[in-house]
CSV table of C-alpha atoms in Angstrom, one decimal:
chain,number,residue,atom,x,y,z
A,469,MET,CA,0.0,0.0,0.0
A,470,SER,CA,1.3,3.4,-0.8
A,471,ARG,CA,2.6,5.6,2.0
A,472,CYS,CA,1.8,8.8,0.2
A,473,GLY,CA,-1.2,10.9,1.1
A,474,ALA,CA,-2.8,14.3,0.9
A,475,ARG,CA,-1.4,15.8,4.0
A,476,PRO,CA,-0.4,19.5,3.9
A,477,ARG,CA,3.2,20.4,4.4
A,478,ALA,CA,4.2,17.6,6.8
A,479,ARG,CA,7.9,17.2,7.4
A,480,LEU,CA,9.0,17.7,3.9
A,481,ARG,CA,8.8,14.1,2.8
A,482,VAL,CA,7.6,14.5,-0.7
A,483,CYS,CA,6.1,11.6,-2.7
A,484,TRP,CA,9.1,11.0,-5.0
A,485,GLU,CA,11.3,10.0,-2.0
A,486,ALA,CA,8.9,7.7,-0.2
A,487,GLU,CA,8.0,6.0,-3.5
A,488,GLY,CA,11.6,5.5,-4.6
A,489,GLY,CA,12.3,8.6,-6.7
A,490,SER,CA,16.0,9.0,-7.1
A,491,HIS,CA,16.2,12.8,-7.6
A,492,PRO,CA,13.8,15.7,-7.2
A,493,GLN,CA,13.4,16.3,-10.9
A,494,ARG,CA,10.5,15.3,-13.0
A,495,ALA,CA,11.0,12.2,-15.2
A,496,ALA,CA,8.4,10.0,-16.9
A,497,ASP,CA,10.2,6.8,-15.7
A,498,ASP,CA,10.8,7.9,-12.1
A,499,PRO,CA,8.4,6.0,-9.9
A,500,GLY,CA,8.3,8.7,-7.3
A,501,TRP,CA,7.1,11.4,-9.7
A,502,VAL,CA,4.7,8.9,-11.3
A,503,ARG,CA,3.2,8.2,-7.9
A,504,TYR,CA,3.1,12.0,-7.1
A,505,ALA,CA,0.9,12.4,-10.2
A,506,GLN,CA,-1.3,9.5,-9.2
A,507,VAL,CA,-1.8,10.6,-5.6
A,508,THR,CA,-2.4,14.3,-6.2
A,509,GLY,CA,-4.3,13.9,-9.4
A,510,ARG,CA,-2.0,16.5,-11.0
A,511,PRO,CA,-0.4,16.1,-14.4
A,512,LEU,CA,3.2,14.8,-14.4
A,513,GLU,CA,4.3,18.1,-16.0
A,514,ALA,CA,3.5,19.8,-12.7
A,515,ALA,CA,5.5,17.4,-10.6
A,516,ASN,CA,8.8,19.1,-11.0
A,517,GLN,CA,7.4,22.0,-8.9
A,518,ALA,CA,7.4,19.6,-5.9
A,519,ASP,CA,4.3,21.2,-4.6
A,520,LEU,CA,4.6,20.7,-0.9
A,521,GLY,CA,0.9,21.2,-0.3
A,522,TRP,CA,1.0,17.4,-1.0
A,523,THR,CA,3.6,15.5,1.0
A,524,CYS,CA,4.3,12.1,2.2
A,525,GLN,CA,4.4,11.1,5.8
A,526,PRO,CA,5.8,7.6,5.8
A,527,PRO,CA,6.0,5.7,9.1
A,528,GLU,CA,9.7,6.2,9.3
A,529,ARG,CA,12.3,8.5,7.7
A,530,SER,CA,12.6,8.0,3.9
A,531,MET,CA,16.4,7.7,4.2
A,532,LYS,CA,18.1,5.9,7.1
A,533,ARG,CA,20.9,7.7,8.9
A,534,GLY,CA,24.1,5.7,8.5
A,535,PRO,CA,27.1,5.8,10.7
A,536,SER,CA,28.9,8.4,8.5
A,537,MET,CA,26.0,10.8,8.5
A,538,PRO,CA,26.7,14.1,10.3
A,539,THR,CA,24.9,15.7,13.2
A,540,VAL,CA,23.9,19.2,12.4
A,541,ALA,CA,22.9,21.8,15.0
A,542,ILE,CA,20.6,24.6,13.9
A,543,VAL,CA,21.0,27.8,15.9
A,544,SER,CA,17.8,29.7,15.8
A,545,ALA,CA,15.5,27.2,14.2
A,546,GLY,CA,12.8,29.6,13.0
A,547,PHE,CA,11.0,29.5,9.6
A,548,MET,CA,14.1,29.1,7.5
A,549,GLY,CA,16.2,27.2,10.0
A,550,SER,CA,13.5,24.6,10.6
A,551,GLY,CA,13.0,24.3,6.8
A,552,LEU,CA,16.7,23.6,6.3
A,553,GLY,CA,16.7,21.2,9.1
A,554,ALA,CA,13.8,19.3,7.6
A,555,ALA,CA,15.7,19.0,4.3
A,556,LEU,CA,18.8,17.6,6.1
A,557,LEU,CA,16.6,15.1,8.0
A,558,THR,CA,15.2,14.0,4.7
A,559,GLY,CA,18.7,13.4,3.5
A,560,GLY,CA,19.5,11.2,6.6
A,561,ALA,CA,21.3,13.6,8.9
A,562,ARG,CA,20.6,13.9,12.6
A,563,VAL,CA,19.4,17.5,13.2
A,564,VAL,CA,19.3,19.0,16.6
A,565,THR,CA,18.3,22.4,18.0
A,566,THR,CA,17.4,24.0,21.3
A,567,LEU,CA,14.4,26.0,22.2
A,568,GLU,CA,16.2,27.7,25.1
A,569,GLY,CA,15.0,31.3,25.1
A,570,ARG,CA,12.9,30.7,22.0
A,571,SER,CA,9.2,31.4,21.4
A,572,GLU,CA,6.2,29.1,21.2
A,573,ARG,CA,6.2,29.7,17.4
A,574,SER,CA,9.8,28.4,17.2
A,575,ARG,CA,8.7,25.3,19.1
A,576,ARG,CA,5.9,24.7,16.7
A,577,LEU,CA,8.1,25.1,13.7
A,578,ALA,CA,10.9,22.9,15.1
A,579,GLU,CA,8.5,20.2,16.1
A,580,SER,CA,6.7,20.3,12.8
A,581,ALA,CA,10.0,19.9,11.0
A,582,GLY,CA,10.8,16.9,13.1
A,583,LEU,CA,14.0,18.4,14.6
A,584,GLU,CA,15.5,16.8,17.8
A,585,ILE,CA,15.1,19.3,20.6
A,586,LEU,CA,17.8,19.4,23.2
A,587,PRO,CA,17.7,21.3,26.5
A,588,THR,CA,20.4,23.9,25.9
A,589,LEU,CA,22.7,25.4,23.3
A,590,ALA,CA,25.6,23.7,25.0
A,591,ASP,CA,23.9,20.3,24.5
A,592,ALA,CA,23.2,21.0,20.8
A,593,LEU,CA,26.9,22.1,20.3
A,594,ALA,CA,28.2,19.1,22.1
A,595,ALA,CA,26.2,16.8,19.8
A,596,ALA,CA,27.1,18.6,16.6
A,597,ASP,CA,29.7,18.0,13.9
A,598,VAL,CA,28.3,21.1,12.0
A,599,VAL,CA,26.5,24.2,13.2
A,600,LEU,CA,24.2,26.3,11.0
A,601,SER,CA,23.5,29.8,12.4
A,602,VAL,CA,20.2,31.1,10.9
A,603,THR,CA,19.3,34.3,12.8
A,604,PRO,CA,18.0,37.7,12.0
A,605,PRO,CA,20.9,39.9,10.7
A,606,ALA,CA,21.1,42.0,13.9
A,607,ALA,CA,21.6,38.8,16.0
A,608,ALA,CA,24.4,37.2,13.9
A,609,VAL,CA,27.3,38.5,16.0
A,610,ASP,CA,25.6,37.7,19.3
A,611,ALA,CA,24.9,34.2,18.0
A,612,ALA,CA,28.5,33.7,17.1
A,613,ARG,CA,29.6,35.0,20.5
A,614,SER,CA,27.2,32.6,22.2
A,615,ILE,CA,28.5,29.7,20.2
A,616,ALA,CA,32.1,30.6,21.2
A,617,ALA,CA,31.2,31.2,24.9
A,618,THR,CA,29.2,27.9,25.2
A,619,GLY,CA,32.1,25.8,24.2
A,620,GLY,CA,32.1,25.9,20.4
A,621,GLY,CA,35.5,27.7,20.4
A,622,ARG,CA,37.0,24.7,22.2
A,623,ARG,CA,36.0,22.3,19.5
A,624,PRO,CA,38.8,22.6,16.9
A,625,GLY,CA,37.0,20.2,14.4
A,626,LEU,CA,33.7,22.0,14.7
A,627,VAL,CA,32.4,23.7,11.5
A,628,VAL,CA,30.2,26.7,12.0
A,629,ALA,CA,28.4,28.2,9.0
A,630,ASP,CA,26.9,31.6,9.3
A,631,LEU,CA,24.0,31.7,6.9
A,632,ASN,CA,22.7,35.2,7.8
A,633,ALA,CA,22.0,38.2,5.6
A,634,VAL,CA,24.9,40.4,6.7
A,635,SER,CA,27.6,42.5,5.1
A,636,PRO,CA,31.1,41.2,4.5
A,637,GLY,CA,32.2,43.5,7.3
A,638,THR,CA,29.8,42.0,9.8
A,639,MET,CA,30.8,38.5,8.6
A,640,GLY,CA,34.3,39.4,9.5
A,641,ARG,CA,33.2,40.2,13.0
A,642,VAL,CA,31.4,36.9,13.2
A,643,ALA,CA,34.6,35.1,12.1
A,644,ARG,CA,36.6,36.9,14.8
A,645,GLU,CA,34.1,35.9,17.5
A,646,LEU,CA,34.5,32.3,16.3
A,647,ASP,CA,38.3,32.3,16.4
A,648,GLY,CA,39.6,28.8,16.5
A,649,VAL,CA,36.5,27.3,14.8
A,650,ARG,CA,36.3,26.3,11.2
A,651,VAL,CA,34.1,29.2,9.9
A,652,VAL,CA,32.1,29.1,6.7
A,653,ASP,CA,30.4,32.2,5.2
A,654,GLY,CA,27.0,31.4,3.8
A,655,SER,CA,23.9,33.1,2.4
A,656,ILE,CA,20.5,31.8,1.4
A,657,SER,CA,18.6,32.8,-1.8
A,658,GLY,CA,15.1,31.6,-1.9
A,659,PRO,CA,12.3,30.5,0.4
A,660,PRO,CA,12.6,27.7,3.0
A,661,PRO,CA,12.6,24.3,1.4
A,662,SER,CA,9.5,23.5,3.4
A,663,VAL,CA,7.7,26.0,1.3
A,664,LYS,CA,9.3,25.4,-2.0
A,665,PRO,CA,12.5,23.3,-2.7
A,666,GLY,CA,15.3,24.7,-4.8
A,667,ALA,CA,16.7,27.5,-2.7
A,668,ARG,CA,20.4,28.2,-3.2
A,669,ILE,CA,22.9,28.4,-0.3
A,670,TYR,CA,26.0,30.3,-1.4
A,671,LEU,CA,29.1,29.3,0.5
A,672,SER,CA,32.7,30.6,0.8
A,673,GLY,CA,35.7,29.9,3.0
A,674,PRO,CA,38.3,27.1,3.2
A,675,ASP,CA,35.7,24.7,4.6
A,676,ALA,CA,32.8,25.6,2.3
A,677,ALA,CA,32.7,22.2,0.7
A,678,ILE,CA,31.8,20.6,4.0
A,679,ILE,CA,28.5,22.5,4.1
A,680,ALA,CA,28.0,21.9,0.4
A,681,GLY,CA,28.4,18.2,1.0
A,682,LEU,CA,25.7,17.9,3.7
A,683,PRO,CA,22.8,15.6,2.7
A,684,TRP,CA,20.5,18.2,1.3
A,685,ALA,CA,18.3,15.6,-0.4
A,686,GLY,CA,18.0,17.8,-3.5
A,687,MET,CA,15.9,20.3,-1.6
A,688,VAL,CA,18.7,22.9,-1.5
A,689,GLU,CA,21.3,23.7,-4.1
A,690,PRO,CA,24.7,24.5,-2.5
A,691,VAL,CA,27.0,26.8,-4.6
A,692,VAL,CA,30.6,27.2,-3.5
A,693,LEU,CA,32.0,30.7,-4.4
A,694,GLY,CA,35.6,30.1,-3.3
A,695,ASP,CA,37.7,30.1,-0.2
A,696,ARG,CA,37.4,33.8,0.8
A,697,VAL,CA,35.2,34.4,3.9
A,698,GLY,CA,33.0,37.4,3.0
A,699,ALA,CA,32.2,36.4,-0.6
A,700,ALA,CA,28.9,34.7,0.1
A,701,SER,CA,27.8,37.6,2.3
A,702,ALA,CA,28.7,40.1,-0.5
A,703,LEU,CA,26.6,38.1,-3.0
A,704,LYS,CA,23.6,38.2,-0.6
A,705,MET,CA,23.9,41.9,-0.1
A,706,CYS,CA,23.8,42.4,-3.9
A,707,THR,CA,20.9,40.0,-4.7
A,708,GLY,CA,19.0,40.9,-1.6
A,709,SER,CA,19.2,44.6,-2.5
A,710,VAL,CA,17.4,43.8,-5.7
A,711,TYR,CA,14.8,41.4,-4.5
A,712,LYS,CA,13.9,43.3,-1.3
A,713,GLY,CA,14.5,46.7,-2.8
A,714,LEU,CA,12.0,45.9,-5.6
A,715,MET,CA,9.5,44.8,-2.9
A,716,GLY,CA,10.0,48.0,-1.0
A,717,LEU,CA,9.4,50.0,-4.1
A,718,LEU,CA,6.3,48.1,-4.9
A,719,THR,CA,5.0,48.6,-1.4
A,720,GLN,CA,5.6,52.3,-1.6
A,721,ALA,CA,4.0,52.6,-5.0
A,722,MET,CA,0.8,50.7,-3.9
A,723,ARG,CA,0.5,52.9,-0.7
A,724,THR,CA,0.9,56.0,-2.8
A,725,ALA,CA,-1.6,54.8,-5.4
A,726,GLY,CA,-4.1,54.0,-2.7
A,727,ALA,CA,-3.8,57.5,-1.3
A,728,HIS,CA,-4.4,59.0,-4.7
A,729,GLY,CA,-7.3,56.7,-5.7
A,730,VAL,CA,-5.5,55.1,-8.6
A,731,LEU,CA,-4.6,51.7,-7.1
A,732,ASP,CA,-6.4,49.4,-9.6
A,733,ALA,CA,-4.9,51.3,-12.5
A,734,VAL,CA,-1.4,51.2,-11.1
A,735,VAL,CA,-1.6,47.4,-10.3
A,736,ASP,CA,-3.0,46.8,-13.8
A,737,ASP,CA,-0.1,48.7,-15.5
A,738,LEU,CA,2.5,46.9,-13.3
A,739,ALA,CA,0.9,43.6,-14.2
A,740,ARG,CA,1.6,44.2,-17.9
A,741,ASN,CA,5.3,44.1,-17.1
A,742,GLY,CA,5.2,41.3,-14.5
A,743,LEU,CA,5.7,43.6,-11.6
A,744,ALA,CA,2.4,43.5,-9.7
A,745,ASP,CA,3.4,41.1,-7.0
A,746,SER,CA,0.9,42.2,-4.4
A,747,ASP,CA,1.1,38.8,-2.7
A,748,GLY,CA,4.8,39.4,-2.3
A,749,VAL,CA,4.1,42.7,-0.6
A,750,ALA,CA,1.9,41.0,2.0
A,751,ARG,CA,4.5,38.3,2.6
A,752,ALA,CA,7.3,40.8,2.9
A,753,ALA,CA,5.4,42.8,5.5
A,754,THR,CA,5.5,39.8,7.9
A,755,LYS,CA,9.3,39.9,7.7
A,756,ALA,CA,9.7,43.7,7.5
A,757,HIS,CA,11.2,43.9,11.0
A,758,ARG,CA,14.0,41.6,9.8
A,759,TYR,CA,14.5,43.5,6.6
A,760,VAL,CA,15.2,46.7,8.4
A,761,ASP,CA,18.6,45.4,9.6
A,762,GLU,CA,19.3,43.6,6.3
A,763,MET,CA,18.8,46.9,4.4
A,764,ARG,CA,21.3,48.5,6.9
A,765,GLU,CA,23.7,45.8,6.1
A,766,VAL,CA,23.2,46.4,2.4
A,767,SER,CA,23.8,50.1,3.0
A,768,ALA,CA,27.1,49.3,4.8
A,769,THR,CA,28.2,47.0,2.0
A,770,GLN,CA,27.6,49.6,-0.7
A,771,ALA,CA,29.5,52.1,1.4
A,772,GLU,CA,32.4,49.7,1.6
A,773,ALA,CA,32.3,49.6,-2.2
A,774,GLY,CA,32.7,53.4,-2.3
A,775,LEU,CA,29.0,54.0,-3.1
A,776,SER,CA,26.5,56.2,-1.3
A,777,PRO,CA,24.8,54.4,1.6
A,778,ASP,CA,21.8,56.6,1.4
A,779,LEU,CA,19.6,54.5,-0.9
A,780,PHE,CA,19.3,51.5,1.4
A,781,ALA,CA,19.4,53.5,4.5
A,782,ALA,CA,16.1,54.9,3.1
A,783,MET,CA,14.9,51.4,2.3
A,784,ALA,CA,15.5,50.4,5.9
A,785,ALA,CA,13.2,53.3,6.9
A,786,VAL,CA,10.6,52.0,4.4
A,787,PHE,CA,10.6,48.6,6.0
A,788,ALA,CA,10.6,50.0,9.6
A,789,ASP,CA,7.4,51.9,8.6
A,790,VAL,CA,5.9,48.7,7.2
A,791,ALA,CA,6.7,46.8,10.3
A,792,SER,CA,4.6,49.2,12.3
A,793,THR,CA,1.4,48.4,10.2
A,794,ARG,CA,-1.4,45.9,10.6
A,795,LEU,CA,-0.1,44.1,7.5
A,796,ALA,CA,2.9,43.0,9.5
A,797,ASP,CA,0.8,41.2,12.1
A,798,ASP,CA,1.2,37.7,10.9
A,799,ASP,CA,3.8,35.0,10.4
A,800,PRO,CA,5.4,34.4,7.0
A,801,GLU,CA,4.5,30.7,7.0
A,802,ASN,CA,0.8,31.6,7.0
A,803,ASP,CA,-0.8,32.2,3.6
A,804,ARG,CA,-3.0,35.2,3.2
A,805,ASP,CA,-5.3,35.7,0.2
A,806,LEU,CA,-5.6,39.5,0.1
A,807,THR,CA,-6.6,41.8,-2.7
A,808,PRO,CA,-4.4,44.9,-3.4
A,809,ALA,CA,-7.0,47.1,-1.8
A,810,GLU,CA,-7.0,44.9,1.4
A,811,ILE,CA,-3.2,45.1,1.4
A,812,VAL,CA,-3.2,48.8,1.2
A,813,ALA,CA,-5.9,49.1,3.9
A,814,ARG,CA,-3.7,47.0,6.2
A,815,LEU,CA,-0.6,49.1,5.5
A,816,GLN,CA,-2.0,51.6,8.0
A,817,LYS,CA,-0.4,52.3,11.3
A,818,ARG,CA,-1.6,50.2,14.2
A,819,GLU,CA,-3.9,52.1,16.4
């Protein structure tokens, strides 16, 4: 009997794996993708999207953890961290985290992903071969300091990858805090694999290949940029400035259009050029408080390149304003079906 079923977003075990698929790419002769189409009733042509609204929940992990599989500790297992952990679990790794000092939402996300929860950060570090730090930008240096103070700095073989959206300058501070540890600079481009597989993790530093070689189960695409710590962070600052900068511009345009009574016409014109991502505006608002510090990191990166820091200092102010609105009152993992008018209405200050 098939172990596949129509269960929404449950632990990232997609049908192709439970049914024997060898790689998360659509193929007519791949039994996993064939079964995906049978179970979901969707055409095989859609299967390469790995729509995680339909997942498998087999009675045991789809890949057994062998003796050579690493133990990975996730520091700050929120929406992205738990998603990465779920992908590694699917690949057969042991994935641990701690909820020490974390919120009930973090507990829910970690438990939903199937992560092994240990009492303290010290316990997680003691168990780990590799540590992935996935924090808000403003917390990256403090997280590195905590790892070092909790014993990570006394583990010469420990590999710590900072995957946070920070400037090369901030990444340098992280590396200094982790003196004595094998540090990898990393950055993530794309949503958590628990939402949509295929995000890229850019990596740099002498030990970048260790993170690239983790069992990502095809849910994440690692890209090694070289052995210079700071390169992966620099890439993130460049790409993030475009992706989030465009979202900030669209948010401001929609708010302005609403104030002047031309919202529908503006959205219609933007749609002609593929720029009317109002759903993206709503999602971005739930993360606006994190974007503030990321935009400041972009500003610092551009200043380091000899450019004016003013553009993204202003963009930080845009997202700080968005974070104070009713549209920000949700979590990014929750889907919201809002019209452009509803989005603009919620982009009002909280009373």
